[in-house]
Amino acid sequence: GIQVEQSPPDLILQEGANSTLRCNFSDSVNNLQWFHQNPWGQLINLFYIPSGTKQNGRLSATTVATERYSLLYISSSQTTDSGVYFCAVERMDSSYKLIFGSGTRLLVRP
Amino acid sequence: NAGVTQTPKFRVLKTGQSMTLLCAQDMNHEYMYWYRQDPGMGLRLIHYSVGEGTTAKGEVPDGYNVSRLKKQNFLLGLESAAPSQTSVYFCASSWGAQGYTFGSGTRLTVV
């Protein structure tokens, strides 16, 4: 099956720092999404980004489908950015079912 | 607008007991999913539904059953709980590739 690898697994930042999270996937996909799981466990959809670049405030994401990777940029990090960031992909033969990576755990210190 | 609601939020079961987890969505989404999340891991798909009256197996379906009798509800059943089913269970719904909305999760412990 398709493999989704995220790096780094853990990241500690000082408030105000920037960071880049990476997601590699092993096969062609229909779509790719980024989620944030906050410390209380709630999963929030950040980006639907099968290709190209999108920005939402301090967050932006880029997917290069031909090279099978996606990047999530966090600028001017805040303590509320802490949590786990998941990349999830949908296989080409799928009914919108998502395959999740194991996540990047981010801690932003004040 | 509640979105996706899961009940219960917490449950402790003894090995061999049965239970049903309820997921309800009020967004008129066609697609609904049940995932489980184990410590330090991403979510894995248990079962899913592409519309009322339909269900299908995901990555880890063994030990679980599901039903979607009404469009807004998706039930996940454990017939004979095992300690390996200790996990956090998430329900989600979507109208397609976009619009994925998750419930707040059910933390299940099987002792």
PDB file of C-alpha atoms in Angstrom:
ATOM      1  CA  GLY A   1       0.000   0.000   0.000  1.00  0.00           C
ATOM      2  CA  ILE A   2       0.911   3.640  -0.186  1.00  0.00           C
ATOM      3  CA  GLN A   3       3.415   4.887   2.388  1.00  0.00           C
ATOM      4  CA  VAL A   4       3.216   8.344   3.951  1.00  0.00           C
ATOM      5  CA  GLU A   5       6.293   9.545   5.800  1.00  0.00           C
ATOM      6  CA  GLN A   6       6.502  12.753   7.796  1.00  0.00           C
ATOM      7  CA  SER A   7       9.547  14.537   9.100  1.00  0.00           C
ATOM      8  CA  PRO A   8      10.731  15.532  11.564  1.00  0.00           C
ATOM      9  CA  PRO A   9       8.839  13.344  14.060  1.00  0.00           C
ATOM     10  CA  ASP A  10       9.332  15.900  16.824  1.00  0.00           C
ATOM     11  CA  LEU A  11      10.057  19.610  16.762  1.00  0.00           C
ATOM     12  CA  ILE A  12      10.562  22.147  19.522  1.00  0.00           C
ATOM     13  CA  LEU A  13      10.456  25.850  18.668  1.00  0.00           C
ATOM     14  CA  GLN A  14      10.758  29.090  20.505  1.00  0.00           C
ATOM     15  CA  GLU A  15       7.763  31.352  20.011  1.00  0.00           C
ATOM     16  CA  GLY A  16       8.264  33.509  16.926  1.00  0.00           C
ATOM     17  CA  ALA A  17      10.415  31.002  15.047  1.00  0.00           C
ATOM     18  CA  ASN A  18       9.601  29.593  11.617  1.00  0.00           C
ATOM     19  CA  SER A  19       9.458  25.926  10.662  1.00  0.00           C
ATOM     20  CA  THR A  20       8.960  23.573   7.735  1.00  0.00           C
ATOM     21  CA  LEU A  21       7.289  20.189   8.016  1.00  0.00           C
ATOM     22  CA  ARG A  22       7.669  17.634   5.256  1.00  0.00           C
ATOM     23  CA  CYS A  23       5.429  14.848   3.938  1.00  0.00           C
ATOM     24  CA  ASN A  24       6.669  12.274   1.414  1.00  0.00           C
ATOM     25  CA  PHE A  25       4.358   9.745  -0.214  1.00  0.00           C
ATOM     26  CA  SER A  26       5.246   6.662  -2.186  1.00  0.00           C
ATOM     27  CA  ASP A  27       2.686   6.672  -5.006  1.00  0.00           C
ATOM     28  CA  SER A  28       0.469   8.968  -7.041  1.00  0.00           C
ATOM     29  CA  VAL A  29      -2.445  10.389  -5.079  1.00  0.00           C
ATOM     30  CA  ASN A  30      -5.766  12.069  -5.787  1.00  0.00           C
ATOM     31  CA  ASN A  31      -5.452  14.566  -3.033  1.00  0.00           C
ATOM     32  CA  LEU A  32      -3.435  15.546  -0.003  1.00  0.00           C
ATOM     33  CA  GLN A  33      -4.570  17.233   3.165  1.00  0.00           C
ATOM     34  CA  TRP A  34      -2.890  18.667   6.232  1.00  0.00           C
ATOM     35  CA  PHE A  35      -4.504  18.420   9.663  1.00  0.00           C
ATOM     36  CA  HIS A  36      -3.653  19.849  13.065  1.00  0.00           C
ATOM     37  CA  GLN A  37      -4.484  17.866  16.182  1.00  0.00           C
ATOM     38  CA  ASN A  38      -4.504  20.212  19.160  1.00  0.00           C
ATOM     39  CA  PRO A  39      -3.432  19.139  22.674  1.00  0.00           C
ATOM     40  CA  TRP A  40      -7.067  18.290  23.477  1.00  0.00           C
ATOM     41  CA  GLY A  41      -7.225  15.821  20.604  1.00  0.00           C
ATOM     42  CA  GLN A  42      -9.405  17.779  18.190  1.00  0.00           C
ATOM     43  CA  LEU A  43      -8.489  17.376  14.511  1.00  0.00           C
ATOM     44  CA  ILE A  44      -8.761  20.462  12.339  1.00  0.00           C
ATOM     45  CA  ASN A  45      -8.439  20.487   8.585  1.00  0.00           C
ATOM     46  CA  LEU A  46      -5.762  23.013   7.590  1.00  0.00           C
ATOM     47  CA  PHE A  47      -5.350  22.563   3.855  1.00  0.00           C
ATOM     48  CA  TYR A  48      -6.750  20.579   0.981  1.00  0.00           C
ATOM     49  CA  ILE A  49      -3.797  20.758  -1.405  1.00  0.00           C
ATOM     50  CA  PRO A  50      -3.404  18.100  -4.109  1.00  0.00           C
ATOM     51  CA  SER A  51      -0.961  20.395  -5.934  1.00  0.00           C
ATOM     52  CA  GLY A  52       0.359  23.936  -5.891  1.00  0.00           C
ATOM     53  CA  THR A  53       0.594  26.392  -3.017  1.00  0.00           C
ATOM     54  CA  LYS A  54      -1.967  27.763  -0.590  1.00  0.00           C
ATOM     55  CA  GLN A  55      -1.706  30.207   2.260  1.00  0.00           C
ATOM     56  CA  ASN A  56      -3.890  30.805   5.283  1.00  0.00           C
ATOM     57  CA  GLY A  57      -2.530  33.457   7.622  1.00  0.00           C
ATOM     58  CA  ARG A  58       0.762  32.314   9.093  1.00  0.00           C
ATOM     59  CA  LEU A  59       0.439  28.878   7.554  1.00  0.00           C
ATOM     60  CA  SER A  60       1.143  27.906   3.988  1.00  0.00           C
ATOM     61  CA  ALA A  61       1.480  24.615   2.164  1.00  0.00           C
ATOM     62  CA  THR A  62       3.038  23.458  -1.065  1.00  0.00           C
ATOM     63  CA  THR A  63       2.525  20.133  -2.806  1.00  0.00           C
ATOM     64  CA  VAL A  64       4.715  18.951  -5.684  1.00  0.00           C
ATOM     65  CA  ALA A  65       2.700  15.961  -6.843  1.00  0.00           C
ATOM     66  CA  THR A  66       5.161  14.909  -9.552  1.00  0.00           C
ATOM     67  CA  GLU A  67       7.904  14.574  -6.940  1.00  0.00           C
ATOM     68  CA  ARG A  68       5.554  13.101  -4.312  1.00  0.00           C
ATOM     69  CA  TYR A  69       6.054  15.486  -1.446  1.00  0.00           C
ATOM     70  CA  SER A  70       4.317  18.285   0.394  1.00  0.00           C
ATOM     71  CA  LEU A  71       5.601  20.963   2.757  1.00  0.00           C
ATOM     72  CA  LEU A  72       3.805  22.824   5.518  1.00  0.00           C
ATOM     73  CA  TYR A  73       5.302  26.169   6.557  1.00  0.00           C
ATOM     74  CA  ILE A  74       4.582  27.757   9.901  1.00  0.00           C
ATOM     75  CA  SER A  75       5.814  31.315  10.285  1.00  0.00           C
ATOM     76  CA  SER A  76       6.076  33.350  13.488  1.00  0.00           C
ATOM     77  CA  SER A  77       5.014  30.343  15.547  1.00  0.00           C
ATOM     78  CA  GLN A  78       2.752  30.775  18.559  1.00  0.00           C
ATOM     79  CA  THR A  79       2.156  28.537  21.546  1.00  0.00           C
ATOM     80  CA  THR A  80      -1.296  27.751  20.144  1.00  0.00           C
ATOM     81  CA  ASP A  81       0.409  26.082  17.167  1.00  0.00           C
ATOM     82  CA  SER A  82       1.508  23.257  19.455  1.00  0.00           C
ATOM     83  CA  GLY A  83       0.097  19.828  18.746  1.00  0.00           C
ATOM     84  CA  VAL A  84       0.522  17.173  16.090  1.00  0.00           C
ATOM     85  CA  TYR A  85       0.461  17.911  12.374  1.00  0.00           C
ATOM     86  CA  PHE A  86      -0.716  15.124  10.113  1.00  0.00           C
ATOM     87  CA  CYS A  87      -0.395  14.737   6.397  1.00  0.00           C
ATOM     88  CA  ALA A  88      -3.017  12.485   4.776  1.00  0.00           C
ATOM     89  CA  VAL A  89      -3.336  11.313   1.193  1.00  0.00           C
ATOM     90  CA  GLU A  90      -6.092   9.747  -0.867  1.00  0.00           C
ATOM     91  CA  ARG A  91      -5.114   6.906  -3.192  1.00  0.00           C
ATOM     92  CA  MET A  92      -6.030   7.156  -6.862  1.00  0.00           C
ATOM     93  CA  ASP A  93      -8.522   4.269  -6.550  1.00  0.00           C
ATOM     94  CA  SER A  94     -10.118   5.504  -3.346  1.00  0.00           C
ATOM     95  CA  SER A  95     -13.533   6.774  -2.232  1.00  0.00           C
ATOM     96  CA  TYR A  96     -12.023   9.796  -0.507  1.00  0.00           C
ATOM     97  CA  LYS A  97     -10.474   7.497   2.097  1.00  0.00           C
ATOM     98  CA  LEU A  98      -7.386   9.038   3.670  1.00  0.00           C
ATOM     99  CA  ILE A  99      -4.094   7.368   4.543  1.00  0.00           C
ATOM    100  CA  PHE A 100      -2.391   9.227   7.369  1.00  0.00           C
ATOM    101  CA  GLY A 101       1.264   9.707   8.140  1.00  0.00           C
ATOM    102  CA  SER A 102       2.452   9.260  11.714  1.00  0.00           C
ATOM    103  CA  GLY A 103       2.615  13.007  12.280  1.00  0.00           C
ATOM    104  CA  THR A 104       5.032  15.714  13.430  1.00  0.00           C
ATOM    105  CA  ARG A 105       4.680  16.613  17.093  1.00  0.00           C
ATOM    106  CA  LEU A 106       5.318  20.340  17.550  1.00  0.00           C
ATOM    107  CA  LEU A 107       5.911  22.125  20.824  1.00  0.00           C
ATOM    108  CA  VAL A 108       6.165  25.906  20.777  1.00  0.00           C
ATOM    109  CA  ARG A 109       7.655  27.345  23.941  1.00  0.00           C
ATOM    110  CA  PRO A 110       6.870  30.882  25.149  1.00  0.00           C
TER     111      PRO A 110
ATOM    112  CA  ASN B   1     -24.230  23.914  13.817  1.00  0.00           C
ATOM    113  CA  ALA B   2     -22.822  20.906  15.680  1.00  0.00           C
ATOM    114  CA  GLY B   3     -20.831  19.323  12.803  1.00  0.00           C
ATOM    115  CA  VAL B   4     -19.856  15.768  13.791  1.00  0.00           C
ATOM    116  CA  THR B   5     -20.899  14.518  17.220  1.00  0.00           C
ATOM    117  CA  GLN B   6     -19.574  11.335  18.796  1.00  0.00           C
ATOM    118  CA  THR B   7     -21.027   9.542  21.797  1.00  0.00           C
ATOM    119  CA  PRO B   8     -19.832   8.489  24.273  1.00  0.00           C
ATOM    120  CA  LYS B   9     -16.630  10.486  24.845  1.00  0.00           C
ATOM    121  CA  PHE B  10     -15.119   7.931  27.226  1.00  0.00           C
ATOM    122  CA  ARG B  11     -15.804   4.282  27.934  1.00  0.00           C
ATOM    123  CA  VAL B  12     -14.189   1.449  29.852  1.00  0.00           C
ATOM    124  CA  LEU B  13     -15.103  -2.099  28.825  1.00  0.00           C
ATOM    125  CA  LYS B  14     -14.206  -5.494  30.143  1.00  0.00           C
ATOM    126  CA  THR B  15     -12.778  -8.021  27.716  1.00  0.00           C
ATOM    127  CA  GLY B  16     -15.602  -9.764  25.880  1.00  0.00           C
ATOM    128  CA  GLN B  17     -18.185  -7.027  26.375  1.00  0.00           C
ATOM    129  CA  SER B  18     -19.902  -5.362  23.460  1.00  0.00           C
ATOM    130  CA  MET B  19     -20.679  -1.738  22.738  1.00  0.00           C
ATOM    131  CA  THR B  20     -21.746   0.659  20.015  1.00  0.00           C
ATOM    132  CA  LEU B  21     -20.215   4.024  19.236  1.00  0.00           C
ATOM    133  CA  LEU B  22     -22.523   6.563  17.648  1.00  0.00           C
ATOM    134  CA  CYS B  23     -21.527   9.218  15.128  1.00  0.00           C
ATOM    135  CA  ALA B  24     -23.982  11.859  13.969  1.00  0.00           C
ATOM    136  CA  GLN B  25     -23.422  14.613  11.414  1.00  0.00           C
ATOM    137  CA  ASP B  26     -25.690  17.490  10.484  1.00  0.00           C
ATOM    138  CA  MET B  27     -23.936  18.651   7.298  1.00  0.00           C
ATOM    139  CA  ASN B  28     -25.759  16.331   4.883  1.00  0.00           C
ATOM    140  CA  HIS B  29     -22.453  14.682   3.959  1.00  0.00           C
ATOM    141  CA  GLU B  30     -22.596  11.531   1.852  1.00  0.00           C
ATOM    142  CA  TYR B  31     -19.332  10.024   3.091  1.00  0.00           C
ATOM    143  CA  MET B  32     -18.640   8.910   6.639  1.00  0.00           C
ATOM    144  CA  TYR B  33     -15.623   7.165   8.164  1.00  0.00           C
ATOM    145  CA  TRP B  34     -14.437   5.523  11.362  1.00  0.00           C
ATOM    146  CA  TYR B  35     -10.738   5.787  12.239  1.00  0.00           C
ATOM    147  CA  ARG B  36      -8.716   4.648  15.225  1.00  0.00           C
ATOM    148  CA  GLN B  37      -5.669   6.397  16.628  1.00  0.00           C
ATOM    149  CA  ASP B  38      -3.110   4.575  18.728  1.00  0.00           C
ATOM    150  CA  PRO B  39      -0.384   6.333  20.740  1.00  0.00           C
ATOM    151  CA  GLY B  40       2.305   7.920  18.578  1.00  0.00           C
ATOM    152  CA  MET B  41       0.583   6.922  15.364  1.00  0.00           C
ATOM    153  CA  GLY B  42      -1.560   8.440  12.714  1.00  0.00           C
ATOM    154  CA  LEU B  43      -5.160   7.509  12.121  1.00  0.00           C
ATOM    155  CA  ARG B  44      -6.070   4.195  10.521  1.00  0.00           C
ATOM    156  CA  LEU B  45      -9.331   3.623   8.690  1.00  0.00           C
ATOM    157  CA  ILE B  46     -11.611   0.941  10.150  1.00  0.00           C
ATOM    158  CA  HIS B  47     -14.749   1.163   7.989  1.00  0.00           C
ATOM    159  CA  TYR B  48     -16.378   3.747   5.802  1.00  0.00           C
ATOM    160  CA  SER B  49     -19.647   4.513   4.026  1.00  0.00           C
ATOM    161  CA  VAL B  50     -20.272   6.228   0.697  1.00  0.00           C
ATOM    162  CA  GLY B  51     -23.964   6.785   1.343  1.00  0.00           C
ATOM    163  CA  GLU B  52     -27.016   5.703   3.292  1.00  0.00           C
ATOM    164  CA  GLY B  53     -27.299   1.919   3.459  1.00  0.00           C
ATOM    165  CA  THR B  54     -23.702   1.288   2.305  1.00  0.00           C
ATOM    166  CA  THR B  55     -20.616   0.223   4.238  1.00  0.00           C
ATOM    167  CA  ALA B  56     -17.153  -0.993   3.285  1.00  0.00           C
ATOM    168  CA  LYS B  57     -13.971  -2.202   4.978  1.00  0.00           C
ATOM    169  CA  GLY B  58     -10.958  -0.013   5.537  1.00  0.00           C
ATOM    170  CA  GLU B  59      -7.403  -0.864   6.595  1.00  0.00           C
ATOM    171  CA  VAL B  60      -8.147  -2.459   9.987  1.00  0.00           C
ATOM    172  CA  PRO B  61     -11.742  -3.799   9.983  1.00  0.00           C
ATOM    173  CA  ASP B  62     -11.313  -7.001  12.003  1.00  0.00           C
ATOM    174  CA  GLY B  63     -13.325  -7.079  15.234  1.00  0.00           C
ATOM    175  CA  TYR B  64     -15.623  -4.216  14.199  1.00  0.00           C
ATOM    176  CA  ASN B  65     -18.959  -3.898  12.442  1.00  0.00           C
ATOM    177  CA  VAL B  66     -20.748  -0.797  11.163  1.00  0.00           C
ATOM    178  CA  SER B  67     -24.172   0.299   9.999  1.00  0.00           C
ATOM    179  CA  ARG B  68     -25.498   3.362   8.177  1.00  0.00           C
ATOM    180  CA  LEU B  69     -29.274   3.078   8.299  1.00  0.00           C
ATOM    181  CA  LYS B  70     -29.731   6.850   8.157  1.00  0.00           C
ATOM    182  CA  LYS B  71     -27.626   9.299   6.194  1.00  0.00           C
ATOM    183  CA  GLN B  72     -26.739  11.345   9.241  1.00  0.00           C
ATOM    184  CA  ASN B  73     -25.682   8.442  11.492  1.00  0.00           C
ATOM    185  CA  PHE B  74     -22.801   5.977  11.324  1.00  0.00           C
ATOM    186  CA  LEU B  75     -22.549   3.345  14.065  1.00  0.00           C
ATOM    187  CA  LEU B  76     -19.421   1.398  14.998  1.00  0.00           C
ATOM    188  CA  GLY B  77     -19.911  -1.848  16.930  1.00  0.00           C
ATOM    189  CA  LEU B  78     -17.532  -3.995  18.905  1.00  0.00           C
ATOM    190  CA  GLU B  79     -19.093  -7.427  19.408  1.00  0.00           C
ATOM    191  CA  SER B  80     -16.483  -8.857  21.790  1.00  0.00           C
ATOM    192  CA  ALA B  81     -14.019  -6.246  22.979  1.00  0.00           C
ATOM    193  CA  ALA B  82     -10.318  -7.113  23.253  1.00  0.00           C
ATOM    194  CA  PRO B  83      -7.468  -5.172  24.926  1.00  0.00           C
ATOM    195  CA  SER B  84      -5.994  -4.575  21.448  1.00  0.00           C
ATOM    196  CA  GLN B  85      -9.034  -2.401  20.722  1.00  0.00           C
ATOM    197  CA  THR B  86      -8.015   0.105  23.371  1.00  0.00           C
ATOM    198  CA  SER B  87      -7.675   3.270  21.326  1.00  0.00           C
ATOM    199  CA  VAL B  88      -9.142   6.657  20.505  1.00  0.00           C
ATOM    200  CA  TYR B  89     -11.851   6.387  17.866  1.00  0.00           C
ATOM    201  CA  PHE B  90     -12.609   9.226  15.497  1.00  0.00           C
ATOM    202  CA  CYS B  91     -15.562   9.595  13.206  1.00  0.00           C
ATOM    203  CA  ALA B  92     -15.404  11.883  10.183  1.00  0.00           C
ATOM    204  CA  SER B  93     -17.665  12.952   7.382  1.00  0.00           C
ATOM    205  CA  SER B  94     -17.092  14.641   4.042  1.00  0.00           C
ATOM    206  CA  TRP B  95     -18.938  15.632   0.881  1.00  0.00           C
ATOM    207  CA  GLY B  96     -16.067  14.462  -1.249  1.00  0.00           C
ATOM    208  CA  ALA B  97     -12.352  15.036  -1.356  1.00  0.00           C
ATOM    209  CA  GLN B  98     -12.799  18.264   0.571  1.00  0.00           C
ATOM    210  CA  GLY B  99     -14.796  19.178   3.604  1.00  0.00           C
ATOM    211  CA  TYR B 100     -13.364  16.538   5.894  1.00  0.00           C
ATOM    212  CA  THR B 101     -14.757  17.153   9.392  1.00  0.00           C
ATOM    213  CA  PHE B 102     -13.813  15.090  12.428  1.00  0.00           C
ATOM    214  CA  GLY B 103     -15.668  14.462  15.643  1.00  0.00           C
ATOM    215  CA  SER B 104     -13.964  15.042  18.984  1.00  0.00           C
ATOM    216  CA  GLY B 105     -13.182  11.361  19.522  1.00  0.00           C
ATOM    217  CA  THR B 106     -14.108   8.513  21.865  1.00  0.00           C
ATOM    218  CA  ARG B 107     -11.465   7.216  24.240  1.00  0.00           C
ATOM    219  CA  LEU B 108     -12.046   3.497  24.755  1.00  0.00           C
ATOM    220  CA  THR B 109     -10.189   1.341  27.256  1.00  0.00           C
ATOM    221  CA  VAL B 110     -10.631  -2.440  27.291  1.00  0.00           C
ATOM    222  CA  VAL B 111      -9.431  -4.116  30.471  1.00  0.00           C
TER     223      VAL B 111
END
